[in-house]
C-alpha cells in the first residue's frame, strides 16, 4: 500500500467516480494552499493526466492527497484534513486544503485514524480536481469567478467554491476490512477503534482513572483471564466486559485469545459507563 512517489500509505480507490466525496475548502489559507497544490500538480505532469470521467463528461486531473487526523480541531476532534501529499513543500498543516465532511467521517473516519496510528506515517487516497476548458474570451470573463487558471495557454479553470476536489474513497465496509488486514501486518496486538460498546465501571475505577489521565480517548489493555475479558489501564482494572449475557465482545474475546490473552485497545468515559472500541468489519444496520 505504500506509494513511493507520493510518500503515502495509499488507500485503494473506489472505481466508480460518480460516488466521489466532496471536500470542504473554506478560509483564505486553505484556498491559497489549494491553488498552490493544483498549480504544482499541473506543472509536474498533471496536464498529461487530464481526462474525462467515464460516462459523465467531466474533465478532471487525477491527484493524490494526504488524509490527516486533526484532534486539535476545536469544532470536531475527530476531523480529518485533506492536504497536499508530503512531496509538496511544508508541513501537513501548511499543506491543508480542506476537510472531509462530517457525514462521511461517520463511517470512514475510524479506519482512516486507525491507519494513521498504526503506520505512524502519512496516509492518503486517490482524488481528482475538476477542471473546465474554456475559450480565451470566456477565460478572461470567468477568471474572477473560477479562482485561477492552471496555465493561461491551456485556459483550464478550476474552483474551490464548487468543491472541485473530490476523494475516490472505497465503500466504508471495504475500507474497514482493508484497514484491519493491513494494520494486523504492522501491529497484530492492536484492536482497532471502530465500533463502541459500553460496560459498567468497577467500583472506584472511574475516579482513579480520572486522577491518572484527562484524555477523552485513552489506551487500555484487554486481557482474557479465567473465562473473563478484562479491561485495564496500566495496572488499574476498569471493567469486566465478558461474559455479560450479550454477544458484543465475542469476536474480541476470540481475537485476544489468538494474541495470547492480551491486546491493546481504546476506551472512553461514556455517560457513566466505560465505552470500549473493538474492531468490526461487518456491515452494520
Coordinates of C-alpha atoms in Angstrom, one line a residue:
X1 CA 0.0 0.0 0.0
X2 CA 3.0 2.4 0.4
X3 CA 3.3 4.7 -2.6
X4 CA 6.9 5.7 -3.1
X5 CA 6.2 8.6 -5.4
X6 CA 3.8 10.5 -3.0
X7 CA 5.3 9.2 0.3
X8 CA 1.8 8.0 1.4
X9 CA 0.3 4.8 2.6
X10 CA -2.3 4.9 -0.2
X11 CA -5.9 3.7 0.2
X12 CA -7.2 1.9 -2.9
X13 CA -9.7 4.0 -4.8
X14 CA -13.4 3.5 -5.5
X15 CA -13.5 2.8 -9.2
X16 CA -16.9 4.5 -9.5
X17 CA -16.1 8.2 -9.6
X18 CA -19.8 9.2 -9.5
X19 CA -19.6 8.4 -5.8
X20 CA -16.5 10.5 -5.2
X21 CA -16.7 12.6 -2.0
X22 CA -16.6 16.3 -1.9
X23 CA -14.2 18.3 0.3
X24 CA -15.0 21.4 2.3
X25 CA -12.4 24.1 1.3
X26 CA -13.0 27.1 3.5
X27 CA -10.9 30.1 4.5
X28 CA -8.2 32.1 2.8
X29 CA -5.2 29.9 3.9
X30 CA -6.9 26.7 2.6
X31 CA -7.9 28.4 -0.6
X32 CA -4.3 29.6 -1.2
X33 CA -2.9 26.1 -0.4
X34 CA -5.5 24.5 -2.8
X35 CA -4.4 26.8 -5.6
X36 CA -0.7 26.1 -5.0
X37 CA -1.4 22.4 -4.9
X38 CA -3.2 22.4 -8.2
X39 CA -0.5 24.6 -9.9
X40 CA 2.3 22.3 -8.7
X41 CA 0.4 19.2 -9.8
X42 CA -0.2 20.7 -13.2
X43 CA 3.4 21.7 -13.6
X44 CA 4.7 18.2 -12.6
X45 CA 2.8 16.1 -15.2
X46 CA -0.8 16.8 -14.2
X47 CA -1.6 18.2 -17.6
X48 CA -0.8 14.9 -19.2
X49 CA -3.2 13.1 -16.8
X50 CA -6.2 15.2 -17.6
X51 CA -9.1 13.1 -19.0
X52 CA -12.8 12.7 -19.0
X53 CA -14.6 10.7 -16.3
X54 CA -16.2 7.6 -17.9
X55 CA -19.9 8.2 -18.7
X56 CA -20.0 11.6 -17.1
X57 CA -18.3 14.0 -19.4
X58 CA -16.5 15.8 -16.6
X59 CA -12.9 16.8 -17.3
X60 CA -10.6 16.0 -14.3
X61 CA -6.9 16.0 -13.3
X62 CA -6.1 12.9 -11.1
X63 CA -4.1 13.6 -8.0
X64 CA -3.2 12.0 -4.6
X65 CA -3.9 13.7 -1.3
X66 CA -3.0 13.2 2.3
X67 CA -5.6 12.5 4.9
X68 CA -4.6 14.0 8.3
X69 CA -6.4 13.3 11.6
X70 CA -6.9 16.6 13.4
X71 CA -7.6 16.1 17.1
X72 CA -6.6 19.7 17.5
X73 CA -9.8 20.8 15.7
X74 CA -12.0 22.6 18.2
X75 CA -15.2 22.0 16.2
X76 CA -14.7 18.3 15.8
X77 CA -11.7 16.4 17.4
X78 CA -12.4 13.5 15.0
X79 CA -12.0 15.8 11.9
X80 CA -9.8 14.6 9.0
X81 CA -8.0 17.2 7.0
X82 CA -7.3 16.9 3.3
X83 CA -3.8 18.1 2.4
X84 CA -1.4 18.1 -0.5
X85 CA 0.9 15.0 -0.2
X86 CA 4.3 15.1 1.5
X87 CA 6.1 15.5 -1.8
X88 CA 4.8 19.1 -1.8
X89 CA 6.6 21.7 0.5
X90 CA 5.5 22.5 4.0
X91 CA 4.1 20.6 7.0
X92 CA 0.8 18.7 6.7
X93 CA -0.9 21.6 8.4
X94 CA 0.6 24.1 5.9
X95 CA -0.5 21.8 3.0
X96 CA -4.1 21.7 4.3
X97 CA -6.6 22.4 1.6
X98 CA -9.9 21.4 3.2
X99 CA -11.8 18.9 5.5
X100 CA -13.7 15.8 4.9
X101 CA -17.4 16.4 5.6
X102 CA -18.6 15.1 9.0
X103 CA -21.3 13.0 7.3
X104 CA -18.6 10.9 5.6
X105 CA -16.5 10.6 8.8
X106 CA -19.2 8.6 10.5
X107 CA -18.2 5.5 8.5
X108 CA -14.8 6.4 7.1
X109 CA -13.1 8.3 10.0
X110 CA -12.3 5.4 12.2
X111 CA -10.4 3.4 9.6
X112 CA -8.5 6.5 8.5
X113 CA -7.5 7.4 12.0
X114 CA -6.5 3.7 12.7
X115 CA -4.3 3.5 9.6
X116 CA -2.6 6.8 10.5
X117 CA -1.9 5.5 14.1
X118 CA -0.8 2.0 13.0
X119 CA 1.5 3.1 10.2
X120 CA 3.0 6.1 12.1
X121 CA 3.2 7.9 8.8
X122 CA 1.1 9.8 6.3
X123 CA -2.0 8.2 4.9
X124 CA -3.7 9.3 1.7
X125 CA -6.1 8.4 -1.1
X126 CA -6.7 9.0 -4.8
X127 CA -8.6 12.1 -5.8
X128 CA -9.3 14.4 -8.7
X129 CA -9.6 18.1 -9.4
X130 CA -12.4 19.0 -11.8
X131 CA -11.3 21.4 -14.5
X132 CA -13.1 23.3 -17.2
X133 CA -11.6 24.0 -20.6
X134 CA -12.8 27.4 -21.9
X135 CA -12.1 29.7 -24.8
X136 CA -9.9 32.8 -24.4
X137 CA -12.9 35.2 -24.1
X138 CA -14.7 33.1 -21.6
X139 CA -11.5 32.6 -19.7
X140 CA -11.0 36.3 -19.3
X141 CA -14.6 36.8 -18.3
X142 CA -14.8 34.0 -15.8
X143 CA -11.4 34.1 -14.2
X144 CA -12.6 36.1 -11.2
X145 CA -15.4 33.6 -10.6
X146 CA -13.4 30.4 -11.0
X147 CA -10.3 31.4 -9.0
X148 CA -7.4 30.7 -11.3
X149 CA -6.2 29.1 -14.4
X150 CA -3.8 26.1 -14.4
X151 CA -2.0 27.8 -17.3
X152 CA -3.1 30.7 -19.4
X153 CA -2.1 28.8 -22.6
X154 CA -4.5 25.9 -21.8
X155 CA -7.3 28.1 -20.4
X156 CA -8.2 25.5 -17.8
X157 CA -10.3 26.8 -15.0
X158 CA -11.0 25.3 -11.5
X159 CA -12.8 26.5 -8.5
X160 CA -12.7 25.7 -4.7
X161 CA -16.2 27.1 -4.4
X162 CA -17.7 24.2 -6.3
X163 CA -15.9 21.5 -4.3
X164 CA -13.8 20.8 -7.4
X165 CA -11.5 18.4 -5.5
X166 CA -13.1 15.0 -4.8
X167 CA -11.9 11.9 -3.0
X168 CA -12.1 8.4 -4.6
X169 CA -12.6 6.6 -1.3
X170 CA -13.7 2.9 -1.2
X171 CA -17.0 1.8 0.3
X172 CA -16.9 2.0 4.1
X173 CA -17.0 -1.8 4.7
X174 CA -14.3 -2.3 2.1
X175 CA -12.1 0.3 3.8
X176 CA -12.7 -1.3 7.3
X177 CA -11.7 -4.7 6.0
X178 CA -8.6 -3.3 4.3
X179 CA -7.6 -1.3 7.4
X180 CA -8.0 -4.3 9.7
X181 CA -6.0 -6.6 7.4
X182 CA -3.2 -4.1 6.8
X183 CA -2.9 -3.0 10.4
X184 CA -2.6 -6.6 11.6
X185 CA 0.5 -7.0 9.5
X186 CA 2.0 -4.0 11.3
X187 CA 0.5 -4.1 14.8
X188 CA -1.0 -7.6 15.4
X189 CA -1.7 -6.8 19.0
X190 CA -3.9 -3.8 18.3
X191 CA -7.7 -3.9 18.5
X192 CA -8.9 -1.1 16.2
X193 CA -11.3 1.6 17.4
X194 CA -14.2 1.1 15.0
X195 CA -17.3 0.0 17.0
X196 CA -18.0 1.1 20.6
X197 CA -19.8 -1.0 23.2
X198 CA -20.1 0.0 26.9
X199 CA -20.0 -1.8 30.2
X200 CA -20.2 -0.7 33.9
X201 CA -17.1 0.5 35.7
X202 CA -15.6 -1.4 38.5
X203 CA -16.3 0.4 41.8
X204 CA -13.9 3.3 42.2
X205 CA -12.1 2.7 38.8
X206 CA -13.6 5.8 37.1
X207 CA -12.4 8.1 39.9
X208 CA -8.9 6.5 40.0
X209 CA -8.6 6.8 36.2
X210 CA -9.5 10.5 36.3
X211 CA -6.6 11.0 38.7
X212 CA -4.2 9.4 36.1
X213 CA -5.4 10.9 32.8
X214 CA -7.7 13.6 31.5
X215 CA -7.6 12.2 27.9
X216 CA -11.1 11.7 26.4
X217 CA -9.9 8.6 24.5
X218 CA -7.4 6.6 26.4
X219 CA -5.4 3.3 25.7
X220 CA -6.3 0.2 27.6
X221 CA -5.2 -3.4 27.7
X222 CA -7.6 -6.2 27.1
X223 CA -6.8 -9.5 29.0
X224 CA -8.6 -12.9 28.9
X225 CA -8.3 -14.4 32.4
X226 CA -10.3 -17.2 34.0
X227 CA -13.1 -17.0 31.4
X228 CA -13.4 -13.2 31.6
X229 CA -12.4 -10.4 29.3
X230 CA -11.0 -7.6 31.5
X231 CA -10.1 -4.0 30.6
X232 CA -7.1 -2.4 32.3
X233 CA -5.4 1.0 32.2
X234 CA -1.8 0.2 33.2
X235 CA -2.4 -1.8 36.4
X236 CA -5.9 -0.4 37.1
X237 CA -8.8 -2.8 36.5
X238 CA -11.5 -0.7 34.8
X239 CA -14.2 -3.2 33.9
X240 CA -15.2 -6.8 33.2
X241 CA -16.5 -6.9 29.7
X242 CA -17.4 -10.5 29.2
X243 CA -19.3 -12.7 29.9
X244 CA -22.1 -10.2 30.1
X245 CA -25.1 -12.1 28.6
X246 CA -24.6 -10.1 25.4
X247 CA -22.5 -11.1 22.4
X248 CA -20.8 -7.6 21.9
X249 CA -17.4 -8.9 22.7
X250 CA -17.4 -12.5 21.3
X251 CA -15.3 -11.6 18.4
X252 CA -12.9 -9.5 20.5
X253 CA -12.5 -12.4 23.0
X254 CA -11.5 -14.7 20.2
X255 CA -9.1 -12.1 18.8
X256 CA -7.5 -11.5 22.2
X257 CA -7.1 -15.3 22.7
X258 CA -5.4 -15.6 19.3
X259 CA -2.9 -13.0 20.5
X260 CA -2.0 -15.0 23.6
X261 CA -4.5 -13.4 26.0
X262 CA -3.6 -9.8 25.8
X263 CA -4.2 -6.9 23.3
X264 CA -4.1 -3.1 23.0
X265 CA -7.4 -1.2 22.6
X266 CA -9.1 2.1 23.3
X267 CA -11.9 3.3 25.6
X268 CA -13.6 6.4 26.8
X269 CA -15.9 7.5 29.6
X270 CA -19.4 7.4 28.1
X271 CA -22.4 8.6 30.1
X272 CA -21.3 6.9 33.3
X273 CA -20.0 3.7 31.7
X274 CA -16.8 2.7 30.0
X275 CA -17.1 2.6 26.2
X276 CA -14.7 0.1 24.7
X277 CA -13.8 0.2 21.0
X278 CA -13.5 -3.1 19.2
X279 CA -12.7 -3.8 15.5
X280 CA -15.6 -4.9 13.4
X281 CA -15.6 -5.0 9.6
X282 CA -19.1 -6.4 9.1
X283 CA -21.8 -4.1 7.8
X284 CA -23.9 -2.5 10.5
X285 CA -27.6 -1.5 10.3

